[in-house]
């Protein structure tokens, strides 16, 4: 059975990750309906943007229709041009890679480090130092001759990328840093909030994310010009609101007031959601730590993770079953689990793209399995998951 996280599961199933809608969602959405502010202008859009930007600490926030469109526009406003190259992790959901393609640029796939499964900063540096040349004030990929313009780290599974070495390399080689924080709203890197580490960042409020609006996204940045250009491009690039004059080609990428209303209610509970997910993770870690061949992915000592999707690595040789057979066993007991994404360098959609020294990502793809992590997961459901993992041959 194909599992789509964030959508309701068949009766009796313990879901992988479903939203929790028990706060002011009804009240705020009713307010939209009562006031007729249902579309892409309205007080909740502004309020949602203000709430998120205050939470993350950026100067600006612009809501978008989803996280993928946020990434698309972030690449446009930060000046990524056709034929530029962008370094992106191979171990990611495909959205940021597609966004690179939308602007006519090319991804270069970078490996994951083996502990937290995040983009490996050392390989980013090695690629820039060994595979690129500084030509007339620009970084050029020696193999393709193309300009390397940006790094797009993706904070996966609710844990930050080790950003300082990446930020330092970006400064040194004058590259833009675009964070994909879609999976990691609320996590911090050395006490700094994810989404406020690079030049611009993107969030998603899809149904499976820690805060959801059904579908939605946001761009956060300290760059005033980029923020206003984001607003412009996401609203059809309208230069005159009466005559409908357009000097450029824009997009209809705005979030609706209805969705933003839900987002406002969800944001009120974000810290509670994070606490709950961290407690779920603690319990898994404690219960599974002595199981030979199972390695819970924990947080780094420089990180505060949200444990958006709690994930374990399964070493078949020691555990006696692999991630895919374990998935099937769990499914038999009506428990949803999910592997990570096929790494991008293996994706039939991106066979042409360059990848650089990838070895960990393939192993992680083979070994990882995400376990039920909904904030609403109750103790007996979690206990059931744990018991199956501890006695996998039953
Ligand atoms: C969910 C997600 C996105 C954006 O997804 P949308 O469904 O377009 O909101 C982008 N990047 C990553 C890593 C994601 O997990």
Short mmCIF file of C-alpha atoms and ligand atoms in Angstrom, two decimals:
data_model
loop_
_atom_site.label_atom_id
_atom_site.label_comp_id
_atom_site.label_asym_id
_atom_site.label_seq_id
_atom_site.Cartn_x
_atom_site.Cartn_y
_atom_site.Cartn_z
CA UNK A 1 0.00 0.00 0.00
CA UNK A 2 1.48 3.38 -0.96
CA UNK A 3 1.68 5.69 2.03
CA UNK A 4 1.34 9.40 1.58
CA UNK A 5 2.29 11.10 4.83
CA UNK A 6 -0.12 13.75 6.02
CA UNK A 7 -3.27 12.20 4.63
CA UNK A 8 -5.72 10.04 6.57
CA UNK A 9 -4.88 6.35 6.75
CA UNK A 10 -7.15 3.32 6.52
CA UNK A 11 -9.05 2.45 9.67
CA UNK A 12 -7.01 0.83 12.37
CA UNK A 13 -3.65 1.96 10.94
CA UNK A 14 -1.11 3.79 13.06
CA UNK A 15 -0.21 6.67 10.72
CA UNK A 16 3.31 7.81 9.92
CA UNK A 17 2.63 11.50 10.39
CA UNK A 18 -0.75 13.20 10.35
CA UNK A 19 -1.68 16.76 11.30
CA UNK A 20 -3.26 17.70 14.60
CA UNK A 21 -6.15 20.16 14.26
CA UNK A 22 -7.42 20.85 17.74
CA UNK A 23 -6.69 24.53 18.35
CA UNK A 24 -8.24 27.70 16.95
CA UNK A 25 -8.43 26.44 13.36
CA UNK A 26 -12.24 26.31 13.29
CA UNK A 27 -12.61 29.73 14.91
CA UNK A 28 -10.21 31.46 12.54
CA UNK A 29 -11.50 29.77 9.40
CA UNK A 30 -15.06 30.63 10.43
CA UNK A 31 -13.95 34.23 10.79
CA UNK A 32 -12.78 34.16 7.14
CA UNK A 33 -16.11 32.77 6.04
CA UNK A 34 -18.10 35.24 8.13
CA UNK A 35 -16.13 38.24 6.83
CA UNK A 36 -15.92 36.96 3.23
CA UNK A 37 -12.12 37.23 3.28
CA UNK A 38 -11.56 33.84 1.72
CA UNK A 39 -9.06 34.58 -1.03
CA UNK A 40 -5.45 35.69 -1.27
CA UNK A 41 -5.87 39.04 0.47
CA UNK A 42 -6.89 39.25 4.10
CA UNK A 43 -5.82 39.86 7.66
CA UNK A 44 -4.77 36.26 8.33
CA UNK A 45 -2.21 36.28 5.51
CA UNK A 46 -0.48 39.27 7.10
CA UNK A 47 -0.80 37.81 10.57
CA UNK A 48 0.57 34.44 9.49
CA UNK A 49 3.57 36.09 7.82
CA UNK A 50 4.21 38.23 10.91
CA UNK A 51 3.94 35.23 13.24
CA UNK A 52 6.37 33.12 11.25
CA UNK A 53 8.91 35.88 10.76
CA UNK A 54 8.86 36.70 14.46
CA UNK A 55 9.25 33.04 15.33
CA UNK A 56 12.26 32.59 13.04
CA UNK A 57 13.64 36.08 13.58
CA UNK A 58 13.86 37.27 9.99
CA UNK A 59 12.89 40.78 8.93
CA UNK A 60 10.52 39.64 6.18
CA UNK A 61 8.18 36.79 5.34
CA UNK A 62 6.03 36.27 2.26
CA UNK A 63 3.47 33.46 2.15
CA UNK A 64 3.19 31.32 -0.98
CA UNK A 65 0.83 28.67 -2.28
CA UNK A 66 3.24 25.85 -1.36
CA UNK A 67 6.85 25.13 -0.47
CA UNK A 68 7.87 24.25 -4.01
CA UNK A 69 6.71 27.63 -5.33
CA UNK A 70 8.58 29.30 -2.44
CA UNK A 71 11.76 27.55 -3.61
CA UNK A 72 11.10 28.55 -7.22
CA UNK A 73 10.71 32.21 -6.29
CA UNK A 74 13.64 32.16 -3.83
CA UNK A 75 15.90 31.02 -6.66
CA UNK A 76 14.54 33.74 -8.97
CA UNK A 77 14.80 36.65 -6.54
CA UNK A 78 18.27 35.66 -5.38
CA UNK A 79 19.44 35.91 -8.97
CA UNK A 80 19.95 32.32 -10.06
CA UNK A 81 20.07 32.44 -13.85
CA UNK A 82 19.62 29.86 -16.59
CA UNK A 83 22.74 27.69 -16.88
CA UNK A 84 23.94 28.50 -13.36
CA UNK A 85 24.70 25.57 -11.09
CA UNK A 86 23.36 25.04 -7.57
CA UNK A 87 24.81 22.58 -5.05
CA UNK A 88 22.02 20.55 -3.46
CA UNK A 89 22.00 17.34 -1.40
CA UNK A 90 21.19 14.14 -3.24
CA UNK A 91 19.29 12.83 -0.22
CA UNK A 92 16.22 15.05 -0.29
CA UNK A 93 12.61 15.21 -1.34
CA UNK A 94 12.68 16.26 -5.01
CA UNK A 95 11.05 19.71 -4.64
CA UNK A 96 14.23 21.84 -4.32
CA UNK A 97 15.81 20.06 -7.28
CA UNK A 98 12.74 20.67 -9.42
CA UNK A 99 12.81 24.33 -8.42
CA UNK A 100 16.42 24.57 -9.63
CA UNK A 101 15.24 23.16 -12.95
CA UNK A 102 12.31 25.61 -13.15
CA UNK A 103 14.73 28.56 -13.32
CA UNK A 104 16.82 26.85 -15.99
CA UNK A 105 19.71 26.13 -13.64
CA UNK A 106 21.44 22.80 -13.01
CA UNK A 107 21.74 20.85 -9.76
CA UNK A 108 25.03 19.37 -8.63
CA UNK A 109 24.30 16.55 -6.22
CA UNK A 110 26.26 16.41 -2.97
CA UNK A 111 26.47 13.42 -0.65
CA UNK A 112 24.96 13.16 2.85
CA UNK A 113 27.07 12.70 5.96
CA UNK A 114 26.43 9.28 7.52
CA UNK A 115 25.28 10.27 11.03
CA UNK A 116 22.44 12.77 10.64
CA UNK A 117 21.84 12.14 6.91
CA UNK A 118 22.23 15.86 6.12
CA UNK A 119 24.21 17.50 3.29
CA UNK A 120 27.89 16.85 3.94
CA UNK A 121 29.64 20.21 4.39
CA UNK A 122 33.10 18.75 3.81
CA UNK A 123 32.06 17.46 0.40
CA UNK A 124 30.60 20.88 -0.45
CA UNK A 125 33.98 22.40 0.36
CA UNK A 126 35.90 19.69 -1.49
CA UNK A 127 33.76 20.17 -4.58
CA UNK A 128 34.35 23.92 -4.57
CA UNK A 129 38.07 23.57 -3.92
CA UNK A 130 38.83 20.66 -6.21
CA UNK A 131 36.28 20.83 -8.97
CA UNK A 132 35.86 24.57 -9.45
CA UNK A 133 37.97 27.49 -10.60
CA UNK A 134 37.78 31.15 -9.76
CA UNK A 135 37.48 32.82 -13.18
CA UNK A 136 37.08 36.59 -13.41
CA UNK A 137 35.39 36.86 -10.04
CA UNK A 138 33.11 33.86 -10.53
CA UNK A 139 33.21 30.24 -9.47
CA UNK A 140 33.19 27.96 -12.50
CA UNK A 141 32.71 24.22 -12.47
CA UNK A 142 35.81 22.96 -14.32
CA UNK A 143 33.98 20.02 -15.83
CA UNK A 144 30.97 21.89 -17.24
CA UNK A 145 32.37 25.42 -17.48
CA UNK A 146 29.18 26.69 -15.87
CA UNK A 147 28.91 29.29 -13.12
CA UNK A 148 28.33 27.87 -9.62
CA UNK A 149 26.04 30.39 -8.02
CA UNK A 150 24.39 28.98 -4.91
CA UNK A 151 24.25 26.29 -2.26
CA UNK A 152 20.82 24.94 -1.33
CA UNK A 153 21.09 22.91 1.89
CA UNK A 154 17.96 20.99 2.86
CA UNK A 155 17.40 20.46 6.59
CA UNK A 156 15.80 17.04 6.43
CA UNK A 157 13.68 15.14 8.98
CA UNK A 158 13.53 18.00 11.48
CA UNK A 159 17.30 18.32 11.96
CA UNK A 160 19.60 21.11 10.80
CA UNK A 161 22.48 20.79 8.37
CA UNK A 162 25.91 21.61 9.85
CA UNK A 163 25.78 25.12 8.41
CA UNK A 164 28.86 27.02 9.59
CA UNK A 165 31.33 25.38 7.19
CA UNK A 166 28.82 25.85 4.36
CA UNK A 167 28.27 29.51 5.23
CA UNK A 168 32.02 30.06 5.40
CA UNK A 169 32.55 28.45 1.98
CA UNK A 170 29.70 30.54 0.59
CA UNK A 171 31.33 33.74 1.85
CA UNK A 172 34.70 32.73 0.49
CA UNK A 173 33.40 31.89 -2.97
CA UNK A 174 30.61 34.48 -3.08
CA UNK A 175 27.77 32.00 -3.30
CA UNK A 176 24.19 32.54 -2.22
CA UNK A 177 22.79 30.22 0.45
CA UNK A 178 19.14 29.24 0.04
CA UNK A 179 17.85 27.09 2.91
CA UNK A 180 15.13 24.54 2.36
CA UNK A 181 13.64 24.46 5.85
CA UNK A 182 10.40 22.76 4.78
CA UNK A 183 10.90 19.81 7.13
CA UNK A 184 12.60 21.59 9.99
CA UNK A 185 10.62 24.62 11.14
CA UNK A 186 11.45 25.10 14.82
CA UNK A 187 14.79 23.33 14.86
CA UNK A 188 17.92 25.27 15.72
CA UNK A 189 21.59 25.17 14.74
CA UNK A 190 23.94 26.34 17.52
CA UNK A 191 20.95 28.17 19.02
CA UNK A 192 20.15 29.91 15.73
CA UNK A 193 16.79 29.14 14.15
CA UNK A 194 16.76 27.16 10.94
CA UNK A 195 15.45 29.50 8.23
CA UNK A 196 17.63 32.35 9.45
CA UNK A 197 21.06 30.90 8.70
CA UNK A 198 21.58 31.66 5.01
CA UNK A 199 20.46 34.48 2.71
CA UNK A 200 16.90 33.33 2.15
CA UNK A 201 14.87 30.31 3.27
CA UNK A 202 11.77 28.40 2.27
CA UNK A 203 9.11 26.71 4.38
CA UNK A 204 6.29 24.33 3.55
CA UNK A 205 2.94 23.94 5.28
CA UNK A 206 1.88 20.84 3.40
CA UNK A 207 -0.35 18.37 5.22
CA UNK A 208 2.54 16.29 6.50
CA UNK A 209 4.67 19.16 7.87
CA UNK A 210 4.89 20.13 11.54
CA UNK A 211 2.67 23.15 10.90
CA UNK A 212 0.12 22.72 8.16
CA UNK A 213 -2.30 24.85 6.19
CA UNK A 214 -3.37 21.93 4.03
CA UNK A 215 -1.01 23.29 1.41
CA UNK A 216 1.15 26.36 1.75
CA UNK A 217 4.64 27.77 1.89
CA UNK A 218 6.65 30.83 2.85
CA UNK A 219 9.83 32.67 2.01
CA UNK A 220 11.71 34.25 4.91
CA UNK A 221 14.69 36.58 4.53
CA UNK A 222 16.36 39.70 5.88
CA UNK A 223 16.74 41.06 2.35
CA UNK A 224 14.16 43.77 1.78
CA UNK A 225 14.54 43.92 -2.00
CA UNK A 226 14.19 40.15 -2.33
CA UNK A 227 11.12 40.13 -0.07
CA UNK A 228 9.31 42.80 -2.04
CA UNK A 229 10.27 41.13 -5.29
CA UNK A 230 8.87 37.88 -3.89
CA UNK A 231 5.56 39.59 -3.22
CA UNK A 232 5.62 41.08 -6.72
CA UNK A 233 6.41 37.86 -8.57
CA UNK A 234 3.97 35.75 -6.55
CA UNK A 235 1.08 38.13 -7.35
CA UNK A 236 1.33 38.07 -11.16
CA UNK A 237 3.92 40.89 -11.25
CA UNK A 238 1.21 43.52 -11.23
CA UNK A 239 2.66 47.02 -11.72
CA UNK A 240 -0.61 48.91 -11.76
CA UNK A 241 -3.53 47.61 -9.72
CA UNK A 242 -6.13 49.55 -11.71
CA UNK A 243 -4.89 49.27 -15.27
CA UNK A 244 -3.29 45.82 -14.77
CA UNK A 245 0.02 46.76 -16.29
CA UNK A 246 2.71 44.07 -16.08
CA UNK A 247 6.33 44.86 -16.87
CA UNK A 248 7.38 41.29 -16.18
CA UNK A 249 5.98 37.79 -16.25
CA UNK A 250 4.81 36.77 -12.79
CA UNK A 251 3.10 33.86 -11.09
CA UNK A 252 -0.08 33.23 -9.15
CA UNK A 253 1.63 31.82 -6.08
CA UNK A 254 -0.19 33.52 -3.19
CA UNK A 255 -1.60 31.75 -0.17
CA UNK A 256 -5.29 32.29 0.60
CA UNK A 257 -6.62 33.92 3.75
CA UNK A 258 -8.45 30.65 4.56
CA UNK A 259 -5.20 28.70 4.56
CA UNK A 260 -3.38 31.42 6.46
CA UNK A 261 -6.10 31.32 9.12
CA UNK A 262 -5.35 27.66 9.67
CA UNK A 263 -1.63 28.49 9.74
CA UNK A 264 -2.14 31.09 12.48
CA UNK A 265 -3.93 28.54 14.64
CA UNK A 266 -1.25 25.93 13.97
CA UNK A 267 1.61 28.32 14.79
CA UNK A 268 0.07 28.89 18.24
CA UNK A 269 0.77 25.24 18.93
CA UNK A 270 4.16 24.79 17.26
CA UNK A 271 6.19 24.62 20.46
CA UNK A 272 3.74 22.11 21.88
CA UNK A 273 4.06 20.01 18.68
CA UNK A 274 7.84 20.09 18.95
CA UNK A 275 7.81 19.06 22.61
CA UNK A 276 5.51 16.20 21.80
CA UNK A 277 7.66 14.97 18.90
CA UNK A 278 10.78 15.21 21.05
CA UNK A 279 9.10 13.09 23.73
CA UNK A 280 8.13 10.51 21.12
CA UNK A 281 11.74 10.45 19.93
CA UNK A 282 13.07 10.06 23.48
CA UNK A 283 10.85 7.08 24.01
CA UNK A 284 11.91 5.40 20.76
CA UNK A 285 15.58 6.04 21.49
CA UNK A 286 15.35 4.64 25.00
CA UNK A 287 13.42 1.56 23.91
CA UNK A 288 15.52 0.74 20.85
CA UNK A 289 19.02 1.65 21.93
CA UNK A 290 19.94 -1.88 23.00
CA UNK A 291 18.58 -3.55 19.87
CA UNK A 292 21.58 -4.78 17.89
CA UNK A 293 21.52 -3.48 14.32
CA UNK A 294 19.03 -0.65 14.94
CA UNK A 295 20.48 2.85 15.12
CA UNK A 296 18.12 5.72 15.95
CA UNK A 297 19.10 8.98 14.24
CA UNK A 298 19.58 11.36 17.15
CA UNK A 299 20.30 15.06 17.25
CA UNK A 300 23.82 16.46 17.07
CA UNK A 301 25.19 18.20 20.16
CA UNK A 302 25.08 21.46 18.18
CA UNK A 303 21.44 20.95 17.23
CA UNK A 304 17.95 21.14 18.62
CA UNK A 305 15.82 18.91 16.46
CA UNK A 306 12.06 18.75 16.08
CA UNK A 307 12.18 15.03 15.20
CA UNK A 308 9.56 15.80 12.56
CA UNK A 309 9.90 12.21 11.29
CA UNK A 310 11.69 9.93 13.71
CA UNK A 311 14.00 7.74 11.65
CA UNK A 312 16.15 4.70 12.36
CA UNK A 313 18.93 3.01 10.41
CA UNK A 314 18.66 -0.74 10.08
CA UNK A 315 21.86 -2.70 9.61
CA UNK A 316 20.62 -5.93 8.08
CA UNK A 317 23.74 -7.92 8.92
CA UNK A 318 23.23 -7.39 12.65
CA UNK A 319 19.50 -6.95 12.88
CA UNK A 320 18.55 -9.86 10.62
CA UNK A 321 16.01 -7.97 8.54
CA UNK A 322 16.35 -4.98 6.25
CA UNK A 323 14.39 -1.75 6.14
CA UNK A 324 12.05 -2.93 3.39
CA UNK A 325 11.19 -6.24 5.03
CA UNK A 326 10.67 -4.41 8.31
CA UNK A 327 8.33 -2.02 6.50
CA UNK A 328 6.31 -5.03 5.35
CA UNK A 329 6.23 -6.54 8.84
CA UNK A 330 5.04 -3.23 10.29
CA UNK A 331 2.43 -2.96 7.58
CA UNK A 332 1.14 -6.40 8.47
CA UNK A 333 0.54 -5.07 11.97
CA UNK A 334 -1.16 -1.97 10.51
CA UNK A 335 1.66 0.42 11.19
CA UNK A 336 2.83 2.92 8.60
CA UNK A 337 6.53 3.46 8.08
CA UNK A 338 8.49 4.86 5.17
CA UNK A 339 11.99 4.77 3.70
CA UNK A 340 13.78 7.98 2.70
CA UNK A 341 13.52 9.26 -0.88
CA UNK A 342 15.38 7.69 -3.75
CA UNK A 343 18.54 9.81 -3.87
CA UNK A 344 18.43 12.40 -6.63
CA UNK A 345 21.53 11.07 -8.40
CA UNK A 346 19.56 7.82 -8.91
CA UNK A 347 16.40 9.58 -10.05
CA UNK A 348 15.39 8.83 -13.64
CA UNK A 349 14.19 12.45 -13.77
CA UNK A 350 17.74 13.74 -13.27
CA UNK A 351 20.03 11.32 -15.05
CA UNK A 352 21.85 14.16 -16.79
CA UNK A 353 22.85 15.99 -13.64
CA UNK A 354 26.32 15.88 -12.15
CA UNK A 355 26.91 14.25 -8.79
CA UNK A 356 30.02 14.50 -6.68
CA UNK A 357 31.59 11.60 -4.74
CA UNK A 358 28.37 10.04 -3.46
CA UNK A 359 28.55 6.96 -1.30
CA UNK A 360 26.75 7.52 2.03
CA UNK A 361 23.43 8.52 0.46
CA UNK A 362 22.95 5.15 -1.20
CA UNK A 363 23.57 3.31 2.06
CA UNK A 364 21.26 5.61 4.02
CA UNK A 365 18.58 5.17 1.39
CA UNK A 366 18.87 1.43 1.81
CA UNK A 367 18.98 1.43 5.62
CA UNK A 368 16.66 4.21 6.80
CA UNK A 369 13.07 3.83 7.90
CA UNK A 370 10.89 6.58 9.35
CA UNK A 371 8.53 5.51 12.11
CA UNK A 372 5.14 6.84 13.25
CA UNK A 373 5.77 10.34 14.55
CA UNK A 374 2.42 12.12 14.66
CA UNK A 375 1.94 14.45 17.59
CA UNK A 376 -1.24 12.49 18.27
CA UNK A 377 0.57 9.13 18.55
CA UNK A 378 -0.52 7.60 21.85
CA UNK A 379 1.54 5.49 24.23
CA UNK A 380 -0.07 2.17 23.37
CA UNK A 381 0.41 2.76 19.62
CA UNK A 382 4.05 3.64 20.14
CA UNK A 383 4.50 0.63 22.42
CA UNK A 384 3.11 -1.58 19.65
CA UNK A 385 5.66 -0.18 17.17
CA UNK A 386 8.46 -0.70 19.66
CA UNK A 387 7.48 -4.28 20.43
CA UNK A 388 7.45 -5.20 16.74
CA UNK A 389 10.86 -3.63 16.22
CA UNK A 390 12.25 -5.49 19.22
CA UNK A 391 10.78 -8.87 18.13
CA UNK A 392 10.87 -8.59 14.38
CA UNK A 393 10.57 -12.31 13.71
CA UNK A 394 7.08 -12.68 15.20
C1 LIG B 1 7.62 19.22 1.69
C2 LIG B 1 8.90 19.69 1.16
C3 LIG B 1 9.00 20.78 0.26
C4 LIG B 1 7.86 21.58 -0.28
O1 LIG B 1 6.75 20.90 -0.53
P1 LIG B 1 5.32 21.47 -0.90
O2 LIG B 1 4.52 20.23 -0.91
O3 LIG B 1 5.45 22.10 -2.26
O4 LIG B 1 4.85 22.45 0.11
C5 LIG B 1 10.26 21.17 -0.13
N1 LIG B 1 11.35 20.56 0.30
C6 LIG B 1 11.30 19.54 1.16
C7 LIG B 1 12.58 18.94 1.64
C8 LIG B 1 10.09 19.04 1.60
O5 LIG B 1 10.05 17.99 2.44
#
